[in-house]
Short mmCIF file of C-alpha atoms in Angstrom, two decimals:
data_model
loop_
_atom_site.label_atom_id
_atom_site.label_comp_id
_atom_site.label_asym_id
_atom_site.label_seq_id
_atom_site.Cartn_x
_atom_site.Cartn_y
_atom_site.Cartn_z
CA UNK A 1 -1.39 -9.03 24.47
CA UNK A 2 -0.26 -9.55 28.19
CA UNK A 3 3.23 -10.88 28.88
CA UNK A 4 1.16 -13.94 31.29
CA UNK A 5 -1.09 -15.28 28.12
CA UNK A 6 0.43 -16.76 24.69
CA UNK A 7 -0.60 -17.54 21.27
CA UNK A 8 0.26 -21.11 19.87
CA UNK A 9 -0.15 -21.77 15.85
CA UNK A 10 0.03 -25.20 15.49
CA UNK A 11 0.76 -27.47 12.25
CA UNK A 12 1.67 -24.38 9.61
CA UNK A 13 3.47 -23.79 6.81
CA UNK A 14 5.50 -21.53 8.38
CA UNK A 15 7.48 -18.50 5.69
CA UNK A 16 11.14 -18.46 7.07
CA UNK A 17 13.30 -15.87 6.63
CA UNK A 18 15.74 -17.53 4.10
CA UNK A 19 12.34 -18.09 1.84
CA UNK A 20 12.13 -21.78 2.70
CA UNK A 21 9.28 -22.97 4.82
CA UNK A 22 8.61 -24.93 7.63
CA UNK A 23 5.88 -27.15 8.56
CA UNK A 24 5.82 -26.65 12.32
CA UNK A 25 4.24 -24.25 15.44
CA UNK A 26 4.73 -20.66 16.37
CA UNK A 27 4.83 -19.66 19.97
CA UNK A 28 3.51 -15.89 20.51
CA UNK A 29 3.74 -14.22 24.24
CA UNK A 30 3.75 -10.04 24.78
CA UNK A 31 2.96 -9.17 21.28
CA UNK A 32 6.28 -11.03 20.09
CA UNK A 33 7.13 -14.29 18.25
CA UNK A 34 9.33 -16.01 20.71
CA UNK A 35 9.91 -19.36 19.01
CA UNK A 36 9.54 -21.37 15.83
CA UNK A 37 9.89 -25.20 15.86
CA UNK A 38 8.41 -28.57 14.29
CA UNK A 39 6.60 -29.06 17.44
CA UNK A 40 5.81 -26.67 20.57
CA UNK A 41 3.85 -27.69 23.73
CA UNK A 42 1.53 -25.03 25.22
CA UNK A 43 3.05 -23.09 28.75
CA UNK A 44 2.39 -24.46 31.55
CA UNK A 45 0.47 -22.45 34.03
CA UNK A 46 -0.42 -20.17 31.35
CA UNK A 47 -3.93 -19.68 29.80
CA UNK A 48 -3.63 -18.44 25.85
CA UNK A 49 -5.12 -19.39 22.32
CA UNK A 50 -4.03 -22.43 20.34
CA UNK A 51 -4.80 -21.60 16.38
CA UNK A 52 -4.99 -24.78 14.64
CA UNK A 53 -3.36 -24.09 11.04
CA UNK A 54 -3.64 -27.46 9.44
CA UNK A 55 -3.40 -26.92 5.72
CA UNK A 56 -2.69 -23.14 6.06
CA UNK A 57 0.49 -21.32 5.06
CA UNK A 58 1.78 -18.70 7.52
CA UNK A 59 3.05 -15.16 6.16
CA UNK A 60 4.18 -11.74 7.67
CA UNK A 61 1.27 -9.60 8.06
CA UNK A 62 1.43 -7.49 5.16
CA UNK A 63 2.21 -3.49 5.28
CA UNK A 64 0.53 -1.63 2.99
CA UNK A 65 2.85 2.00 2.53
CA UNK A 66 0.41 3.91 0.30
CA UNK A 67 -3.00 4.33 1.39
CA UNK A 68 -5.99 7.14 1.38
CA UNK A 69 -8.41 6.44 4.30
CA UNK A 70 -10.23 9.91 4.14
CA UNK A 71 -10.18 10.38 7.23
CA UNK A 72 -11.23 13.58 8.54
CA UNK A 73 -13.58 15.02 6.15
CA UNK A 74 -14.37 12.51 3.62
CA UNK A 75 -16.15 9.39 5.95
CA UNK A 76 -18.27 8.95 3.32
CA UNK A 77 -15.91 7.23 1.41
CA UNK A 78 -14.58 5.48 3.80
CA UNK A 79 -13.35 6.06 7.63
CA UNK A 80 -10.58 4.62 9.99
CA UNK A 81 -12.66 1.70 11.30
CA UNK A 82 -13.79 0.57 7.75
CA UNK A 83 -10.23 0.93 6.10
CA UNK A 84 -8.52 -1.05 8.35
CA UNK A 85 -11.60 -3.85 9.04
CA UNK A 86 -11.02 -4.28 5.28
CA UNK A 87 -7.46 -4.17 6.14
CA UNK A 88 -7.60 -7.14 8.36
CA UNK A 89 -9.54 -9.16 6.31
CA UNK A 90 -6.95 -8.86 3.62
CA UNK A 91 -4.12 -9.62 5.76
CA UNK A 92 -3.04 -5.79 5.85
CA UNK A 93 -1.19 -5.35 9.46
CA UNK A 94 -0.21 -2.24 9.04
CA UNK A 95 -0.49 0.78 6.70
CA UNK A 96 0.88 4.31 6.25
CA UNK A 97 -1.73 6.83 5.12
CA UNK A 98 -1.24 9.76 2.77
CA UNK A 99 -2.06 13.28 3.98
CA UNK A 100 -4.85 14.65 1.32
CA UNK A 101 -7.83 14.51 3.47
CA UNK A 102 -10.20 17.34 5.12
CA UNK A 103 -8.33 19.25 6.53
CA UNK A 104 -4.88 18.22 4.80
CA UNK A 105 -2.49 16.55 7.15
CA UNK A 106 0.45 19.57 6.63
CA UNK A 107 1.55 20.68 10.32
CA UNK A 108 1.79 18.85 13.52
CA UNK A 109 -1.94 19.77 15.04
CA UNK A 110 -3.68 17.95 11.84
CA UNK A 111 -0.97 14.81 12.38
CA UNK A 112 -1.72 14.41 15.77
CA UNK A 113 -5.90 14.67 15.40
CA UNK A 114 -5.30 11.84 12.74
CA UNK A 115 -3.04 10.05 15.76
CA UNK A 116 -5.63 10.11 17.81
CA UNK A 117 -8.24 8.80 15.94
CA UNK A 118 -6.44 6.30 14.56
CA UNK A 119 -5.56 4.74 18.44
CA UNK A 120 -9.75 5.14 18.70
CA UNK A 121 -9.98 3.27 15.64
CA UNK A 122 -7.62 1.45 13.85
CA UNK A 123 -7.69 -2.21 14.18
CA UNK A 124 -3.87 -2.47 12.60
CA UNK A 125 -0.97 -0.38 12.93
CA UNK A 126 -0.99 2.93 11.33
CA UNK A 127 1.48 5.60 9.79
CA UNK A 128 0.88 8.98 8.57
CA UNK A 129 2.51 11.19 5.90
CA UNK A 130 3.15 14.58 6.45
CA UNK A 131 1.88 16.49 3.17
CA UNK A 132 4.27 19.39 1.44
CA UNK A 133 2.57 22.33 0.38
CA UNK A 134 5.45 24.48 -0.89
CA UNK A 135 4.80 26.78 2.35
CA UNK A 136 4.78 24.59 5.34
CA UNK A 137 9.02 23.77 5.33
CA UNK A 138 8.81 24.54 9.34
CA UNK A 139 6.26 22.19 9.29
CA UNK A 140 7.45 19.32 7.51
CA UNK A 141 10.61 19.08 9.22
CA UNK A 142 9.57 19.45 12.46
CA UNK A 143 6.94 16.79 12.30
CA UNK A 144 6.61 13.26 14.05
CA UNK A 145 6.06 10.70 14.27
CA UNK A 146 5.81 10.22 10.35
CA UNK A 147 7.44 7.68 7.91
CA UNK A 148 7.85 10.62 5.40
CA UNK A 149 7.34 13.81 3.49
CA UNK A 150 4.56 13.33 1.17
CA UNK A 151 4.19 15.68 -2.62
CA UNK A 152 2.37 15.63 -4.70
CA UNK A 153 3.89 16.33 -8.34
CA UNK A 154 0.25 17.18 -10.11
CA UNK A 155 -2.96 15.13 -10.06
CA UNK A 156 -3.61 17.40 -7.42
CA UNK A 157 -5.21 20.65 -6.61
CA UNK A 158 -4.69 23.05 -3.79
CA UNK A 159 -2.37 23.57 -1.50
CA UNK A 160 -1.08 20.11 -1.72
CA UNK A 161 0.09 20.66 -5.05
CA UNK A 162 3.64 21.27 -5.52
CA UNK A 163 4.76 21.13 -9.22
CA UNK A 164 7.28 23.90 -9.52
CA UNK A 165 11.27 23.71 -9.27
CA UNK A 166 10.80 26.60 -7.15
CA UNK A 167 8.47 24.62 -4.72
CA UNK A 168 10.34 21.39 -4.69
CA UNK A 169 14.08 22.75 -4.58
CA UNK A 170 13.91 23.78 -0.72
CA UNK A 171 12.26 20.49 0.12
CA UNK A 172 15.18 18.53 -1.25
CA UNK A 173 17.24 20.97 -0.01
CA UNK A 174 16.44 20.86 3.69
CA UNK A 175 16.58 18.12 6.40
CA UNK A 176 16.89 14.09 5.88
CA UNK A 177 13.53 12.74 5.95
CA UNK A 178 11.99 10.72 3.24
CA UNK A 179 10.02 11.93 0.46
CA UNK A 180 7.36 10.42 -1.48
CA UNK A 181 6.35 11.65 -4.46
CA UNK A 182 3.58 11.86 -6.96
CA UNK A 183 5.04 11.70 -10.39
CA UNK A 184 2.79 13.27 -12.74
CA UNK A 185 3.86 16.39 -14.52
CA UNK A 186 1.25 18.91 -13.59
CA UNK A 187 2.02 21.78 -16.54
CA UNK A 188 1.82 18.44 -19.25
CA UNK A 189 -1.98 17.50 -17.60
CA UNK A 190 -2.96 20.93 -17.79
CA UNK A 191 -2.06 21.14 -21.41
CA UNK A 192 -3.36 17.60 -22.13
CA UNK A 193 -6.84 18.16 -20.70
CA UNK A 194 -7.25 21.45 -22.37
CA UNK A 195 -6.73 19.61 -25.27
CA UNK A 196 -9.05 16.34 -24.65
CA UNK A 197 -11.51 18.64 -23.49
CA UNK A 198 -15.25 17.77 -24.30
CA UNK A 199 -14.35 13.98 -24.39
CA UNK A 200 -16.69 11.97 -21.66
CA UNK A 201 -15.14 8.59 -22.48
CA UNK A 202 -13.53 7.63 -19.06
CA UNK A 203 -10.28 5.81 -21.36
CA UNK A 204 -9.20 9.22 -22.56
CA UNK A 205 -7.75 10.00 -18.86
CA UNK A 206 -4.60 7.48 -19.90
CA UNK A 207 -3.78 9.70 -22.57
CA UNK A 208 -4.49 13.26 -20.63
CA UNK A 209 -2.41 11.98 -17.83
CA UNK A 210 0.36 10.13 -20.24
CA UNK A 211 3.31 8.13 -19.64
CA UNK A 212 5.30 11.55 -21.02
CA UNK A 213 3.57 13.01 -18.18
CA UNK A 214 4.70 10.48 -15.33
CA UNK A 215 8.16 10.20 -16.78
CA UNK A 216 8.71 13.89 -16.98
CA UNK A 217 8.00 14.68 -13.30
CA UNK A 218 10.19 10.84 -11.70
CA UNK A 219 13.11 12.30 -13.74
CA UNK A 220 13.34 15.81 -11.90
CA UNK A 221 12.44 13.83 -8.70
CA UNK A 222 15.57 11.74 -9.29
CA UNK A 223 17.34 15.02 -10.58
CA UNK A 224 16.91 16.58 -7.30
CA UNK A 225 17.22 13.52 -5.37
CA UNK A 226 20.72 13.52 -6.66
CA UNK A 227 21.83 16.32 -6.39
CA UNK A 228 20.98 16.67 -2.74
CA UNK A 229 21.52 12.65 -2.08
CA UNK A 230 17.89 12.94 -0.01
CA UNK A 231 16.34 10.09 0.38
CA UNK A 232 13.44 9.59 -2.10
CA UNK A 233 10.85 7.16 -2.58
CA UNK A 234 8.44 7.08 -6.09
CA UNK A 235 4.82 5.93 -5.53
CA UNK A 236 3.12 3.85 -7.31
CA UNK A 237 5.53 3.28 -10.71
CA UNK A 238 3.20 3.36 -13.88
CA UNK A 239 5.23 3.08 -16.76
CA UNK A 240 7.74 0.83 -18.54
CA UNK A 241 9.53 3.95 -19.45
CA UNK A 242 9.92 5.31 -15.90
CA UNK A 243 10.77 1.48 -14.97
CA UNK A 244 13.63 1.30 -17.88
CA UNK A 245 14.43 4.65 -16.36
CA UNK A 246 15.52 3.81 -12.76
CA UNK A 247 17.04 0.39 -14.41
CA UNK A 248 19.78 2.53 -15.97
CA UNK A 249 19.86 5.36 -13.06
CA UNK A 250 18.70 4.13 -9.65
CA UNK A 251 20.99 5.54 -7.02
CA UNK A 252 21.05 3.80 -3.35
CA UNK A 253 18.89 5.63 -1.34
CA UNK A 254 16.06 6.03 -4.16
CA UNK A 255 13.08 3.09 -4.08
CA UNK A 256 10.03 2.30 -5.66
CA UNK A 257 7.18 1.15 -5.66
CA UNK A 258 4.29 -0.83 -8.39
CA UNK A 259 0.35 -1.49 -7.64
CA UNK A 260 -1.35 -4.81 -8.32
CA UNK A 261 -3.06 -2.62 -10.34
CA UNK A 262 -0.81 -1.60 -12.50
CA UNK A 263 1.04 -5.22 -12.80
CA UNK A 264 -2.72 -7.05 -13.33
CA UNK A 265 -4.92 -4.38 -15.50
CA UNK A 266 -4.76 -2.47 -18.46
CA UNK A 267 -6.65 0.31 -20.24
CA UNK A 268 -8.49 -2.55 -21.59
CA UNK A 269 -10.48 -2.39 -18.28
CA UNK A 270 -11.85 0.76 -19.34
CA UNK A 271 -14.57 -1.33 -21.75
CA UNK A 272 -15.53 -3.82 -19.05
CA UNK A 273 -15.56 -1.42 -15.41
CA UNK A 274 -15.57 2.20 -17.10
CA UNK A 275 -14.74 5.18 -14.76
CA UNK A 276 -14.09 2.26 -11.84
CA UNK A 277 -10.55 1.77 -13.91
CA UNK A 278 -10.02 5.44 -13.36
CA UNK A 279 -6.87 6.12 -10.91
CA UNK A 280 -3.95 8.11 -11.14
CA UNK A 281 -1.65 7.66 -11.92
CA UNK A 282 -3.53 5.64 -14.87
CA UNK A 283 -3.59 2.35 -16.39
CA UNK A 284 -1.32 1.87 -19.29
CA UNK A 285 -0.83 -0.53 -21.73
CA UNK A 286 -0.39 -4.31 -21.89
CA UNK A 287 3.11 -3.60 -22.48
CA UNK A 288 3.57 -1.59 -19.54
CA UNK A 289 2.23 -4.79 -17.66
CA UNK A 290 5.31 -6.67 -18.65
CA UNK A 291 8.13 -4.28 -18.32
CA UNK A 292 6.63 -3.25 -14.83
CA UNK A 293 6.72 -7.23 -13.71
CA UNK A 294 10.36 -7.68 -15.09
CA UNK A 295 11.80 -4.49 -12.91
CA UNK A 296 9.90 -5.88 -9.94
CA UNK A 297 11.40 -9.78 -10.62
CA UNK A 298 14.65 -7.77 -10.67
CA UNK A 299 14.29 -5.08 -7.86
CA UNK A 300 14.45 -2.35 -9.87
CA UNK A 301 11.15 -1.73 -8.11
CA UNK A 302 11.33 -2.18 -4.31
CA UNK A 303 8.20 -3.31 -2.90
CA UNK A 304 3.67 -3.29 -3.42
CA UNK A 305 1.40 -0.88 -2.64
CA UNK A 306 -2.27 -0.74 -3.03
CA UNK A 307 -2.62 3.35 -3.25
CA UNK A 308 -5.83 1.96 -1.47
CA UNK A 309 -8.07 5.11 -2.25
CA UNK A 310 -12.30 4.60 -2.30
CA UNK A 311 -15.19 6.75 -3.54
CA UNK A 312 -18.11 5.59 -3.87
CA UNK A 313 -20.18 4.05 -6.84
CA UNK A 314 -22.45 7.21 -6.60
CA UNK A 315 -19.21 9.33 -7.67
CA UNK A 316 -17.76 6.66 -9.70
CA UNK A 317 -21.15 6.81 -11.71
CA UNK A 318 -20.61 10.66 -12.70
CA UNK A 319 -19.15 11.14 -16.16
CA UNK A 320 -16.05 11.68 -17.13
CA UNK A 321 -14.20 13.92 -16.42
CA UNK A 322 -16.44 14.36 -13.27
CA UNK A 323 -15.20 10.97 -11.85
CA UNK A 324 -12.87 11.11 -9.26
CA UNK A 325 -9.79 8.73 -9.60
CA UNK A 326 -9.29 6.25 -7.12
CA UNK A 327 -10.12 2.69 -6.59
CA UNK A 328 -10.11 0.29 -2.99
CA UNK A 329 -7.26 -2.56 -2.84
CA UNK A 330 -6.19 -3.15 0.92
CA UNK A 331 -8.32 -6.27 1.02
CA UNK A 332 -7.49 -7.93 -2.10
CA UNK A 333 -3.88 -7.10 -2.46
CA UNK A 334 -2.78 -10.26 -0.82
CA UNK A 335 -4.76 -12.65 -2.96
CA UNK A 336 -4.17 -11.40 -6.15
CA UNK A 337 -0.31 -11.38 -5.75
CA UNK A 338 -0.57 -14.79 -4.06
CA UNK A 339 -2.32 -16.49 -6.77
CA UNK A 340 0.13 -14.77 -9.51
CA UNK A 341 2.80 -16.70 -7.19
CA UNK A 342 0.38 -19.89 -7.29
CA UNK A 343 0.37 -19.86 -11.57
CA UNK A 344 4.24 -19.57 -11.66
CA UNK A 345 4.85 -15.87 -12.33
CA UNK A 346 6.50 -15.11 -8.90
CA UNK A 347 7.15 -17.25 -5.23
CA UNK A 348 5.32 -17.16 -2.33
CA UNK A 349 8.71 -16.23 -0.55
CA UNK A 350 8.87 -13.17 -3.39
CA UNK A 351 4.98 -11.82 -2.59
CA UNK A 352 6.08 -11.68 1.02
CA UNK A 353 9.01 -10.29 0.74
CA UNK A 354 7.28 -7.28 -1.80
CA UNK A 355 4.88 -6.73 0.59
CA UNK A 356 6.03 -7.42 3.70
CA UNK A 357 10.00 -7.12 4.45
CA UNK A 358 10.39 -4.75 2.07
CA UNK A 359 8.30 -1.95 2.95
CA UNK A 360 9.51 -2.38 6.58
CA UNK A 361 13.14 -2.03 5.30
CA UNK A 362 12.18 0.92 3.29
CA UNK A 363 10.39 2.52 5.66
CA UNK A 364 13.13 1.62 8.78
CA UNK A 365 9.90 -0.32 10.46
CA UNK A 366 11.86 -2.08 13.36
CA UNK A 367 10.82 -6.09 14.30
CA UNK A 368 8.01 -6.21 11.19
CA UNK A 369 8.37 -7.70 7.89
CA UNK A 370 9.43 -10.95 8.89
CA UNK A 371 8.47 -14.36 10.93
CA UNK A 372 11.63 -14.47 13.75
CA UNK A 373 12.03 -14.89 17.32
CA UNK A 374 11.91 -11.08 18.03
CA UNK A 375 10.04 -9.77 15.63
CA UNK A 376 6.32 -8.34 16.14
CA UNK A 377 3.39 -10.99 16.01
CA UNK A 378 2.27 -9.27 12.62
CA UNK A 379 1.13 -12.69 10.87
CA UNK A 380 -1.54 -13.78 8.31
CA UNK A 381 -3.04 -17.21 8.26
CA UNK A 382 -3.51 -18.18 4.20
CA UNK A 383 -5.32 -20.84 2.33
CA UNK A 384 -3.14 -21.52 -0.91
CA UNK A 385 -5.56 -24.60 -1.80
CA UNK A 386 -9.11 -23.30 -2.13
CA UNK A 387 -10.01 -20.10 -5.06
CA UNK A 388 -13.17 -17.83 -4.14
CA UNK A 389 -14.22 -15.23 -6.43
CA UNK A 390 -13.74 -11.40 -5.82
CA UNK A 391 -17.84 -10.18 -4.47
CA UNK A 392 -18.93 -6.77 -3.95
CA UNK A 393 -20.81 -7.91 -1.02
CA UNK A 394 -17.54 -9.29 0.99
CA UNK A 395 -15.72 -6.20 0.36
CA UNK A 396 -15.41 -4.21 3.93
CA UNK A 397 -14.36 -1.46 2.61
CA UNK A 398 -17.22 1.40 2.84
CA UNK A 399 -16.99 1.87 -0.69
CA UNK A 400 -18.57 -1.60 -1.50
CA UNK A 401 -16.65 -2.35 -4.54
CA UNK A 402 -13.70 -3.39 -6.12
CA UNK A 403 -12.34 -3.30 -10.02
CA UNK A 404 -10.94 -7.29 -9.47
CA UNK A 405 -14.92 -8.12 -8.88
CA UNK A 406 -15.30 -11.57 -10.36
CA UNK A 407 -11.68 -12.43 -10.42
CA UNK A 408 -11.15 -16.01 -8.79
CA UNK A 409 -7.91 -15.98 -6.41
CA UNK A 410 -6.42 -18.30 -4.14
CA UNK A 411 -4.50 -17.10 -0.70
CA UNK A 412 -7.33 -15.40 1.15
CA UNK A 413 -6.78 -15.09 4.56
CA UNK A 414 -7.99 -17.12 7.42
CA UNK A 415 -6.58 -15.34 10.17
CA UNK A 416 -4.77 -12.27 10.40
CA UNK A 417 -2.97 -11.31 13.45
CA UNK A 418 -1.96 -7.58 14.95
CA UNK A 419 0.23 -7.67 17.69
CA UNK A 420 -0.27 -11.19 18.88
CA UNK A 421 -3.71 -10.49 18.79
CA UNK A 422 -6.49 -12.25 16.53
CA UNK A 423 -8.18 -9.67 14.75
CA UNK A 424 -9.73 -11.80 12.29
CA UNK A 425 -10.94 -15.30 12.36
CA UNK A 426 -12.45 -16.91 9.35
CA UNK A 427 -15.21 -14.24 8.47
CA UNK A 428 -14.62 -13.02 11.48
CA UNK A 429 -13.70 -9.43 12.65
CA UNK A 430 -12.78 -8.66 16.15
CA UNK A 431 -13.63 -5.00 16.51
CA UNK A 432 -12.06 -4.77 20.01
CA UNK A 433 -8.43 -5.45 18.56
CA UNK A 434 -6.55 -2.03 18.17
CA UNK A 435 -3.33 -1.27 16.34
CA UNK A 436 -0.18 0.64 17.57
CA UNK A 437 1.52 3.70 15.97
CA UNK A 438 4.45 2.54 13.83
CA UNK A 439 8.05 3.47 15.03
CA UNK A 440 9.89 5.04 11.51
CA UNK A 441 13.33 6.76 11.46
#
């Protein structure tokens, strides 16, 4: 967005930062929000956009810190361009992407291919992990731009699989960037699947991959955390047990993170969507639900991610344990948590905060996360007064699916906003709209 053209929103219900809103106008010029009031005449001598958000609430664009794109090597399932169109259709501004794809993203040659691409590509701002493979400690440190070190504790195989004390202790040990971990016991799995072996019915993977198995591998991730004070961040939280865990042993610099998945479904989904309820970590049980709400209510669990990670229903259809895990979520994650703020279980203010000013705190995102006079034109446009069901046949995504199909939800977006740029307009995508790189520690 030039510095000599503007963006006006007019008549919103605008998200401020103390959690209060105000019905009023935004003023966008250079990619940057440079005023908020109850009323705001267009520039003079100026040509620009006037959005007119009558009845709409206005949000932070949401960033999304756990997401597979597969891109390189697995564009089948889903590619830069399709990711992030879903992305701005669900009010997704920004994203950082995990490193297992073809080839893995573990030195600085494979992060900056993915760089490049994604300034080809990505129609919102982009992050990517660099991946630990036990071998690559040069690598890892040396690496940027990248919000963090990325291991994976088990459900993995490969290189990318670091499971050992051995492995992890010198990645702890050395340099300040943030890890990210995985937190599935791999030696537990291995045992568990051995011993399941033969069984094809797709619920059996939450008992292979068990809540002993997740708990087991976040305590030796806090262990060494603490012991080195590094800066540690665990993915995708599971369990009430792991949850009760880092209520009663949580140090400073540790956060974490819970899916809508894992707040909204159950292994009861197993009976209605088989092997499309199949992720890891899994889905536990109803109880899990509950515990994993309270901790986030309470912020013993930091912010949302989608752990946005496709295949397609050709794959999905294999039996288990052929399935791969993994299910889409960039372009839903924003409705589903609004409408659990819309039936009383959390605030609007809350949802944005999770999924917005959170992650950019977390992350050290500068002049995102919020709607200030400074900060980045990152904004979402959100109807809070109309419900439309969840349909295969919106879903952008290149997978084509997704597990909330059905589910009626309230706060889809209207128009998201990159950069002071619209990149989607009612239905609409603008494909000519590209993202920036994100600036981390």
């Amino acid at each position: 967005m030039s510095a000599d053209s503007y963006l006006l929103i007019q008549q919103a219900r605008i998200l401020q930062t103390d959690g209060e809103f105000l019905l009023g106008d935004v003023l966008v010029r250079g990619g940057a929000i440079v005023q908020i009031d109850r009323e705001i005449s267009p520039p003079e001598s100026l040509h620009g956009e006037i959005i007119d958000a009558t009845g709409l609430t206005l949000l932070p664009g949401v960033i999304d810190p756990q997401v597979h794109f597969r891109e390189p090597g697995l564009e089948h399932k889903e590619d830069l361009f399709t990711a992030t169109c879903a992305c701005a259709a669900g009010g997704v501004t920004s994203f950082l992407e995990m490193p297992n794809t073809r080839p893995i993203t573990s030195n600085q040659a494979a992060l900056d291919d993915k760089l490049a691409r994604a300034a080809q590509k990505c129609l919102v701002n982009y992050g990517f992990f660099i991946g630990a493979t036990g071998k690559n400690l040069a690598d890892i440190l040396a690496a940027t731009p990248t919000p963090g070190i990325k291991i994976f504790m088990g459900s993995m195989k490969g290189d990318l699989l670091v499971d050992t004390d051995e492995l992890l202790e010198p990645i702890f040990a050395n340099g300040s960037r943030l890890i990210a971990v995985h937190a599935e016991d791999q030696e537990r799995i291995s045992q568990r699947r051995q011993e399941f072996a033969g069984c094809t019915d797709p619920a059996i993977h939450s008992t292979i991959q068990d809540k002993q198995a997740a708990l087991l591998a976040t305590q030796r991730a806090l262990r060494l955390s603490k012991k080195y004070q590094r800066r540690l961040h665990i993915l995708h939280l599971s369990t009430g047990v792991e949850a009760n865990l880092l209520r009663q042993d949580k140090p400073s610099w540790v956060t974490a993170e819970v899916t809508p998945q894992h707040l909204l479904l159950n292994t009861s989904a197993y009976e209605t969507i088989g092997t499309l309820a199949q992720m890891n970590p899994p889905l536990r049980d109803p109880e899990d639900n509950e515990i994993l709400w309270q901790a986030l209510l309470d912020g013993v669990i930091d912010f949302i991610a989608t752990d946005h990670a496709p295949h397609t229903l050709a794959e999905k259809a294999e039996a288990y344990p052929n399935s791969p895990s993994g299910m889409p979520g960039v372009q839903t994650s924003l409705p589903l948590m609004l409408t659990q703020a819309m039936q009383g279980r959390c605030t609007v203010a809350q949802v944005a905060h999770w999924m917005s000013a959170a992650p950019a705190k977390g992350y050290g995102i500068a002049n995102k996360g919020a709607i200030a006079p400074g900060y980045d034109a990152d904004l979402v446009l959100v109807d809070l007064n109309s419900y439309h069901p969840v349909l295969a046949e919106n879903m952008l995504t290149k997978c084509g699916w997704s597990p909330f199909e059905g589910w009626n939800l309230t706060g889809w977006p209207v128009v998201t906003i990159v950069g002071g740029q619209v990149v989607y307009n009612r239905g609409k995508i603008n494909t000519e709209v590209r993202g920036q790189a994100l600036q981390v520690w």
